Every structure is written in C-alpha cells, then in structure tokens.
C-alpha cells in the first residue's frame, strides 16, 4: 500500500500545482479542457500508481479517461478531486475504465464513484493464481438448468437454441481453484433485483440513467460473482482491491468511502474499509 500512498501524495502535489497555475476565476473554462489539463499534470503520479506487472501505460489510461468523459458528459459536472481519485483507483488496481466491463466511472451527486465491472472482479481475483478461472452465465427460460448443493454439488446448464430462449431466470458463477477444487453460486433474477433495489444507492439516485439500466446483465453477473468471492481462497491484498468497488474519494489525500455500504453480500470480506470525513458522517 506504500506505493498507493506515495502516488496519492504525488497526485495531491500535482493538483496543488495545477490550482496555483490556474486562473483565479474558472468562469467560462471548458470543463473538458480543464479535466484534460489536470490529467496531463497527473501522468507522473498515475505512472507511479500503476502495477508494474500489468504493463499498463499512464498516457493510455489518460486517453481512455478522456474518452469516458466524452461518452458520459455528466462526469464533467463532478468535482475534479473525485474524478482524479477515481482515475488513481483505476491505476492502482490496474483496471481500465469502460473497457469490456473492467471498471466504470459513475457520476453520483456531484462526485465520481469508482465501480469495478464483473470482468474487473474476475481479473483481480485470478491474478494471484489460487483461483484459476471464474465464469458467470445467465440462464433463460427454455434452458436445461440443474444444480444441487451439499456433499455432491452439481451444476449443469444446457442452453436452448437461441430462438427458443425466453426471459432470464437465473445467473450463476463458478470458479476453478489451483488445488483442483470447484465451487459455484446461483441467484434467481428476483434475488438480483432485490439486491439492486434495496442496496444500490446509485440506482436509487438515478434509475433511468443508472449502469443497472444500461448494463443490467453485466451488473447481474457482477452481483453473483461477488457472492461467490466470499467462498474463495483469496489474499488480503485481493480483498482490499475488491473493497474499492463503488467508492468515492472526496479528498484526494484521504481513503475512499463507500456509497453503497451494504450490497446484499455483507460477508464478502472480513475487513472494513476506513471511512473518511468522519465529521460529515456523524453529522449525517
């Protein structure tokens, strides 16, 4: 974590320098160009945060962030600190925004929420090698689907021909372990919708434009994967990485805070994410 803290401090220094060099008034400044100038100043800090094993490039991450800002202009209405915080979290975890479900930047009440996609979760959990693969699938009406828990766990899914498949009924996820073990979890569509409706603050905040509306199947797959993860032999480092899901940095120098404190998978890890801005929390 020392590398992340050093990168955070470097990022904070760059922000302060950028603020000092910026005009005294921001009236009329194009938000996109403002974000572009900040991101350019942050390249050294982003480079420092990137995991060396991933072979990612800070300039590529910056370009992808700018593309994300163009495709979702509401992000430009959010605080620059939370945007840069999301970029730093993306860099620290080695996940690229909006790339095939890796991670997302979500506008939420004037701040940017960092959200890990289902493929990002799979990437994080399988990096260390104890879990060799994770697969998530949907089950539709017309498919053959049978599962049993207990001493002789069984999971079998035979999809029907596409023209015979109906509405989604279940999602399931399974994992193969380095030890040769196998484990899985199944959730009915009603369970997934309950998690979304009761525990996703971002969905409650913006149902029409929510990522749950735009990418329901991906979010449903992520939900069942998160349920599966709590039964997997993952490291504390991986647990900490997964804990960054759906967090916001209001102050670039502080730890991230969760916007969704309870997503229906309460026991996914055995640790707690530190909450920043305790005065605000107590006041609320």
PDB file of C-alpha atoms in Angstrom, residues 82-264:
ATOM      1  CA  UNK A  82     -13.305  12.814  -7.127  1.00  0.00           C
ATOM      2  CA  UNK A  83     -12.623  12.301 -10.843  1.00  0.00           C
ATOM      3  CA  UNK A  84      -8.881  12.199 -10.305  1.00  0.00           C
ATOM      4  CA  UNK A  85      -9.429   9.965  -7.285  1.00  0.00           C
ATOM      5  CA  UNK A  86     -11.323   7.505  -9.486  1.00  0.00           C
ATOM      6  CA  UNK A  87      -8.505   7.605 -12.045  1.00  0.00           C
ATOM      7  CA  UNK A  88      -5.975   6.896  -9.283  1.00  0.00           C
ATOM      8  CA  UNK A  89      -8.031   3.939  -8.033  1.00  0.00           C
ATOM      9  CA  UNK A  90      -8.258   2.641 -11.593  1.00  0.00           C
ATOM     10  CA  UNK A  91      -4.480   2.935 -11.951  1.00  0.00           C
ATOM     11  CA  UNK A  92      -3.724   1.375  -8.555  1.00  0.00           C
ATOM     12  CA  UNK A  93      -5.853  -1.688  -9.351  1.00  0.00           C
ATOM     13  CA  UNK A  94      -4.624  -1.927 -12.941  1.00  0.00           C
ATOM     14  CA  UNK A  95      -8.121  -1.650 -14.416  1.00  0.00           C
ATOM     15  CA  UNK A  96      -9.005   0.455 -17.439  1.00  0.00           C
ATOM     16  CA  UNK A  97     -12.299   2.427 -17.389  1.00  0.00           C
ATOM     17  CA  UNK A  98     -15.186   1.185 -19.515  1.00  0.00           C
ATOM     18  CA  UNK A  99     -13.009  -1.447 -21.200  1.00  0.00           C
ATOM     19  CA  UNK A 100     -15.045  -4.625 -21.629  1.00  0.00           C
ATOM     20  CA  UNK A 101     -16.563  -4.371 -18.178  1.00  0.00           C
ATOM     21  CA  UNK A 102     -13.248  -3.751 -16.399  1.00  0.00           C
ATOM     22  CA  UNK A 103     -14.279  -0.689 -14.352  1.00  0.00           C
ATOM     23  CA  UNK A 104     -16.539   2.346 -14.620  1.00  0.00           C
ATOM     24  CA  UNK A 105     -16.657   5.977 -13.506  1.00  0.00           C
ATOM     25  CA  UNK A 106     -20.200   6.773 -12.354  1.00  0.00           C
ATOM     26  CA  UNK A 107     -21.473  10.329 -11.653  1.00  0.00           C
ATOM     27  CA  UNK A 108     -23.162  10.434  -8.249  1.00  0.00           C
ATOM     28  CA  UNK A 109     -24.356  13.649  -6.570  1.00  0.00           C
ATOM     29  CA  UNK A 110     -21.560  15.805  -7.910  1.00  0.00           C
ATOM     30  CA  UNK A 111     -18.844  13.233  -7.327  1.00  0.00           C
ATOM     31  CA  UNK A 112     -17.398  10.355  -9.318  1.00  0.00           C
ATOM     32  CA  UNK A 113     -17.967   6.849  -7.968  1.00  0.00           C
ATOM     33  CA  UNK A 114     -15.396   4.209  -8.910  1.00  0.00           C
ATOM     34  CA  UNK A 115     -17.090   0.931  -9.794  1.00  0.00           C
ATOM     35  CA  UNK A 116     -15.436  -2.369 -10.668  1.00  0.00           C
ATOM     36  CA  UNK A 117     -17.038  -4.263 -13.544  1.00  0.00           C
ATOM     37  CA  UNK A 118     -17.606  -8.013 -13.484  1.00  0.00           C
ATOM     38  CA  UNK A 119     -14.593  -8.654 -15.723  1.00  0.00           C
ATOM     39  CA  UNK A 120     -12.525  -6.432 -13.460  1.00  0.00           C
ATOM     40  CA  UNK A 121     -13.548  -8.569 -10.473  1.00  0.00           C
ATOM     41  CA  UNK A 122     -12.535 -11.711 -12.333  1.00  0.00           C
ATOM     42  CA  UNK A 123      -9.191 -10.110 -13.217  1.00  0.00           C
ATOM     43  CA  UNK A 124      -8.475  -9.112  -9.607  1.00  0.00           C
ATOM     44  CA  UNK A 125      -9.440 -12.474  -8.100  1.00  0.00           C
ATOM     45  CA  UNK A 126      -7.490 -14.615 -10.581  1.00  0.00           C
ATOM     46  CA  UNK A 127      -4.245 -12.584 -10.618  1.00  0.00           C
ATOM     47  CA  UNK A 128      -2.593 -14.408  -7.718  1.00  0.00           C
ATOM     48  CA  UNK A 129      -3.216 -17.846  -9.184  1.00  0.00           C
ATOM     49  CA  UNK A 130      -5.092 -19.531  -6.306  1.00  0.00           C
ATOM     50  CA  UNK A 131      -8.265 -19.112  -8.345  1.00  0.00           C
ATOM     51  CA  UNK A 132      -7.538 -20.126 -11.933  1.00  0.00           C
ATOM     52  CA  UNK A 133     -10.810 -19.084 -13.565  1.00  0.00           C
ATOM     53  CA  UNK A 134     -14.236 -17.615 -12.892  1.00  0.00           C
ATOM     54  CA  UNK A 135     -17.176 -17.836 -15.281  1.00  0.00           C
ATOM     55  CA  UNK A 136     -20.591 -16.172 -14.970  1.00  0.00           C
ATOM     56  CA  UNK A 137     -23.579 -17.072 -17.127  1.00  0.00           C
ATOM     57  CA  UNK A 138     -27.273 -16.300 -17.460  1.00  0.00           C
ATOM     58  CA  UNK A 139     -29.990 -18.927 -17.563  1.00  0.00           C
ATOM     59  CA  UNK A 140     -33.040 -18.221 -19.698  1.00  0.00           C
ATOM     60  CA  UNK A 141     -36.475 -19.812 -19.854  1.00  0.00           C
ATOM     61  CA  UNK A 142     -36.251 -22.893 -22.067  1.00  0.00           C
ATOM     62  CA  UNK A 143     -32.703 -23.810 -20.964  1.00  0.00           C
ATOM     63  CA  UNK A 144     -31.992 -27.033 -19.102  1.00  0.00           C
ATOM     64  CA  UNK A 145     -30.625 -25.992 -15.708  1.00  0.00           C
ATOM     65  CA  UNK A 146     -30.000 -28.163 -12.670  1.00  0.00           C
ATOM     66  CA  UNK A 147     -27.951 -27.534  -9.544  1.00  0.00           C
ATOM     67  CA  UNK A 148     -27.535 -29.131  -6.132  1.00  0.00           C
ATOM     68  CA  UNK A 149     -25.588 -28.087  -3.043  1.00  0.00           C
ATOM     69  CA  UNK A 150     -24.316 -30.485  -0.410  1.00  0.00           C
ATOM     70  CA  UNK A 151     -21.813 -33.336  -0.408  1.00  0.00           C
ATOM     71  CA  UNK A 152     -22.265 -33.972  -4.125  1.00  0.00           C
ATOM     72  CA  UNK A 153     -22.510 -30.491  -5.562  1.00  0.00           C
ATOM     73  CA  UNK A 154     -23.804 -30.421  -9.119  1.00  0.00           C
ATOM     74  CA  UNK A 155     -24.159 -27.667 -11.690  1.00  0.00           C
ATOM     75  CA  UNK A 156     -25.381 -28.352 -15.202  1.00  0.00           C
ATOM     76  CA  UNK A 157     -26.616 -25.853 -17.771  1.00  0.00           C
ATOM     77  CA  UNK A 158     -27.572 -26.642 -21.353  1.00  0.00           C
ATOM     78  CA  UNK A 159     -28.794 -23.521 -23.200  1.00  0.00           C
ATOM     79  CA  UNK A 160     -31.724 -23.957 -25.554  1.00  0.00           C
ATOM     80  CA  UNK A 161     -31.382 -22.823 -29.172  1.00  0.00           C
ATOM     81  CA  UNK A 162     -31.434 -19.035 -29.330  1.00  0.00           C
ATOM     82  CA  UNK A 163     -34.863 -18.841 -30.959  1.00  0.00           C
ATOM     83  CA  UNK A 164     -36.326 -20.937 -28.101  1.00  0.00           C
ATOM     84  CA  UNK A 165     -34.777 -18.997 -25.208  1.00  0.00           C
ATOM     85  CA  UNK A 166     -37.013 -16.691 -23.201  1.00  0.00           C
ATOM     86  CA  UNK A 167     -36.581 -14.282 -20.304  1.00  0.00           C
ATOM     87  CA  UNK A 168     -33.672 -14.502 -17.883  1.00  0.00           C
ATOM     88  CA  UNK A 169     -34.455 -16.663 -14.841  1.00  0.00           C
ATOM     89  CA  UNK A 170     -31.108 -17.167 -13.086  1.00  0.00           C
ATOM     90  CA  UNK A 171     -27.491 -16.075 -13.044  1.00  0.00           C
ATOM     91  CA  UNK A 172     -24.734 -18.343 -11.791  1.00  0.00           C
ATOM     92  CA  UNK A 173     -20.971 -18.110 -11.355  1.00  0.00           C
ATOM     93  CA  UNK A 174     -18.408 -20.842 -10.802  1.00  0.00           C
ATOM     94  CA  UNK A 175     -14.708 -20.912 -10.042  1.00  0.00           C
ATOM     95  CA  UNK A 176     -11.910 -23.409 -10.597  1.00  0.00           C
ATOM     96  CA  UNK A 177      -9.200 -23.433  -7.930  1.00  0.00           C
ATOM     97  CA  UNK A 178      -5.488 -24.127  -8.257  1.00  0.00           C
ATOM     98  CA  UNK A 179      -5.966 -27.004  -5.813  1.00  0.00           C
ATOM     99  CA  UNK A 180      -8.354 -28.653  -8.244  1.00  0.00           C
ATOM    100  CA  UNK A 181     -11.453 -27.621  -6.342  1.00  0.00           C
ATOM    101  CA  UNK A 182     -14.640 -26.239  -7.828  1.00  0.00           C
ATOM    102  CA  UNK A 183     -17.330 -24.047  -6.299  1.00  0.00           C
ATOM    103  CA  UNK A 184     -20.353 -22.123  -7.553  1.00  0.00           C
ATOM    104  CA  UNK A 185     -23.199 -19.827  -6.561  1.00  0.00           C
ATOM    105  CA  UNK A 186     -26.648 -19.356  -8.105  1.00  0.00           C
ATOM    106  CA  UNK A 187     -29.029 -16.400  -7.816  1.00  0.00           C
ATOM    107  CA  UNK A 188     -32.598 -16.156  -9.106  1.00  0.00           C
ATOM    108  CA  UNK A 189     -33.349 -12.985 -11.038  1.00  0.00           C
ATOM    109  CA  UNK A 190     -35.620 -11.845  -8.189  1.00  0.00           C
ATOM    110  CA  UNK A 191     -32.686 -12.051  -5.738  1.00  0.00           C
ATOM    111  CA  UNK A 192     -30.540  -9.915  -8.008  1.00  0.00           C
ATOM    112  CA  UNK A 193     -33.274  -7.330  -8.456  1.00  0.00           C
ATOM    113  CA  UNK A 194     -33.721  -7.237  -4.678  1.00  0.00           C
ATOM    114  CA  UNK A 195     -30.013  -6.504  -4.198  1.00  0.00           C
ATOM    115  CA  UNK A 196     -30.256  -3.753  -6.811  1.00  0.00           C
ATOM    116  CA  UNK A 197     -33.437  -2.210  -5.423  1.00  0.00           C
ATOM    117  CA  UNK A 198     -32.522  -2.342  -1.743  1.00  0.00           C
ATOM    118  CA  UNK A 199     -28.782  -1.826  -1.650  1.00  0.00           C
ATOM    119  CA  UNK A 200     -27.661   0.191  -4.673  1.00  0.00           C
ATOM    120  CA  UNK A 201     -27.783   3.845  -3.696  1.00  0.00           C
ATOM    121  CA  UNK A 202     -26.573   4.829  -7.172  1.00  0.00           C
ATOM    122  CA  UNK A 203     -29.559   3.006  -8.719  1.00  0.00           C
ATOM    123  CA  UNK A 204     -31.966   4.758  -6.364  1.00  0.00           C
ATOM    124  CA  UNK A 205     -30.326   8.064  -7.209  1.00  0.00           C
ATOM    125  CA  UNK A 206     -30.674   7.698 -10.996  1.00  0.00           C
ATOM    126  CA  UNK A 207     -32.798   4.763 -12.127  1.00  0.00           C
ATOM    127  CA  UNK A 208     -33.180   5.893 -15.733  1.00  0.00           C
ATOM    128  CA  UNK A 209     -29.501   6.565 -16.362  1.00  0.00           C
ATOM    129  CA  UNK A 210     -28.105   4.000 -13.951  1.00  0.00           C
ATOM    130  CA  UNK A 211     -25.495   1.478 -15.018  1.00  0.00           C
ATOM    131  CA  UNK A 212     -28.026  -1.122 -13.859  1.00  0.00           C
ATOM    132  CA  UNK A 213     -30.331   0.024 -16.664  1.00  0.00           C
ATOM    133  CA  UNK A 214     -27.634   0.366 -19.314  1.00  0.00           C
ATOM    134  CA  UNK A 215     -25.772  -2.842 -18.467  1.00  0.00           C
ATOM    135  CA  UNK A 216     -28.147  -4.999 -16.454  1.00  0.00           C
ATOM    136  CA  UNK A 217     -26.690  -8.357 -17.458  1.00  0.00           C
ATOM    137  CA  UNK A 218     -23.145  -7.254 -16.650  1.00  0.00           C
ATOM    138  CA  UNK A 219     -24.221  -5.899 -13.248  1.00  0.00           C
ATOM    139  CA  UNK A 220     -26.202  -9.071 -12.516  1.00  0.00           C
ATOM    140  CA  UNK A 221     -23.151 -11.181 -13.372  1.00  0.00           C
ATOM    141  CA  UNK A 222     -21.067  -8.996 -11.067  1.00  0.00           C
ATOM    142  CA  UNK A 223     -23.594  -9.478  -8.238  1.00  0.00           C
ATOM    143  CA  UNK A 224     -23.413 -13.269  -8.350  1.00  0.00           C
ATOM    144  CA  UNK A 225     -19.600 -13.139  -8.681  1.00  0.00           C
ATOM    145  CA  UNK A 226     -19.393 -11.003  -5.535  1.00  0.00           C
ATOM    146  CA  UNK A 227     -21.493 -13.601  -3.728  1.00  0.00           C
ATOM    147  CA  UNK A 228     -19.117 -16.314  -4.970  1.00  0.00           C
ATOM    148  CA  UNK A 229     -15.954 -14.458  -3.957  1.00  0.00           C
ATOM    149  CA  UNK A 230     -16.604 -14.771  -0.235  1.00  0.00           C
ATOM    150  CA  UNK A 231     -16.142 -18.553  -0.558  1.00  0.00           C
ATOM    151  CA  UNK A 232     -12.851 -18.320  -2.457  1.00  0.00           C
ATOM    152  CA  UNK A 233      -9.288 -18.537  -1.062  1.00  0.00           C
ATOM    153  CA  UNK A 234      -8.166 -15.009  -1.903  1.00  0.00           C
ATOM    154  CA  UNK A 235      -5.411 -12.913  -0.347  1.00  0.00           C
ATOM    155  CA  UNK A 236      -5.887  -9.890   1.895  1.00  0.00           C
ATOM    156  CA  UNK A 237      -4.452  -7.798  -0.948  1.00  0.00           C
ATOM    157  CA  UNK A 238      -7.175  -9.059  -3.278  1.00  0.00           C
ATOM    158  CA  UNK A 239      -9.824  -8.466  -0.604  1.00  0.00           C
ATOM    159  CA  UNK A 240      -8.612  -4.882  -0.267  1.00  0.00           C
ATOM    160  CA  UNK A 241      -8.748  -4.452  -4.038  1.00  0.00           C
ATOM    161  CA  UNK A 242     -12.329  -5.752  -4.213  1.00  0.00           C
ATOM    162  CA  UNK A 243     -13.258  -3.370  -1.385  1.00  0.00           C
ATOM    163  CA  UNK A 244     -12.601  -0.392  -3.688  1.00  0.00           C
ATOM    164  CA  UNK A 245     -15.797  -1.211  -5.563  1.00  0.00           C
ATOM    165  CA  UNK A 246     -18.377   1.606  -5.513  1.00  0.00           C
ATOM    166  CA  UNK A 247     -16.265   4.105  -3.612  1.00  0.00           C
ATOM    167  CA  UNK A 248     -15.642   7.838  -3.847  1.00  0.00           C
ATOM    168  CA  UNK A 249     -12.659   9.967  -2.943  1.00  0.00           C
ATOM    169  CA  UNK A 250     -13.977  13.381  -1.917  1.00  0.00           C
ATOM    170  CA  UNK A 251     -10.493  14.414  -0.807  1.00  0.00           C
ATOM    171  CA  UNK A 252      -7.618  13.082  -2.880  1.00  0.00           C
ATOM    172  CA  UNK A 253      -5.402  12.686   0.192  1.00  0.00           C
ATOM    173  CA  UNK A 254      -7.920  10.540   2.083  1.00  0.00           C
ATOM    174  CA  UNK A 255      -9.080   6.958   1.885  1.00  0.00           C
ATOM    175  CA  UNK A 256     -12.049   6.070  -0.276  1.00  0.00           C
ATOM    176  CA  UNK A 257     -15.554   5.864   1.192  1.00  0.00           C
ATOM    177  CA  UNK A 258     -18.355   3.548   0.153  1.00  0.00           C
ATOM    178  CA  UNK A 259     -21.560   4.921  -1.341  1.00  0.00           C
ATOM    179  CA  UNK A 260     -23.251   1.512  -1.080  1.00  0.00           C
ATOM    180  CA  UNK A 261     -22.454   0.326   2.447  1.00  0.00           C
ATOM    181  CA  UNK A 262     -24.453  -2.899   2.085  1.00  0.00           C
ATOM    182  CA  UNK A 263     -24.895  -4.522  -1.299  1.00  0.00           C
ATOM    183  CA  UNK A 264     -26.500  -7.740  -0.075  1.00  0.00           C
TER     184      UNK A 264
END
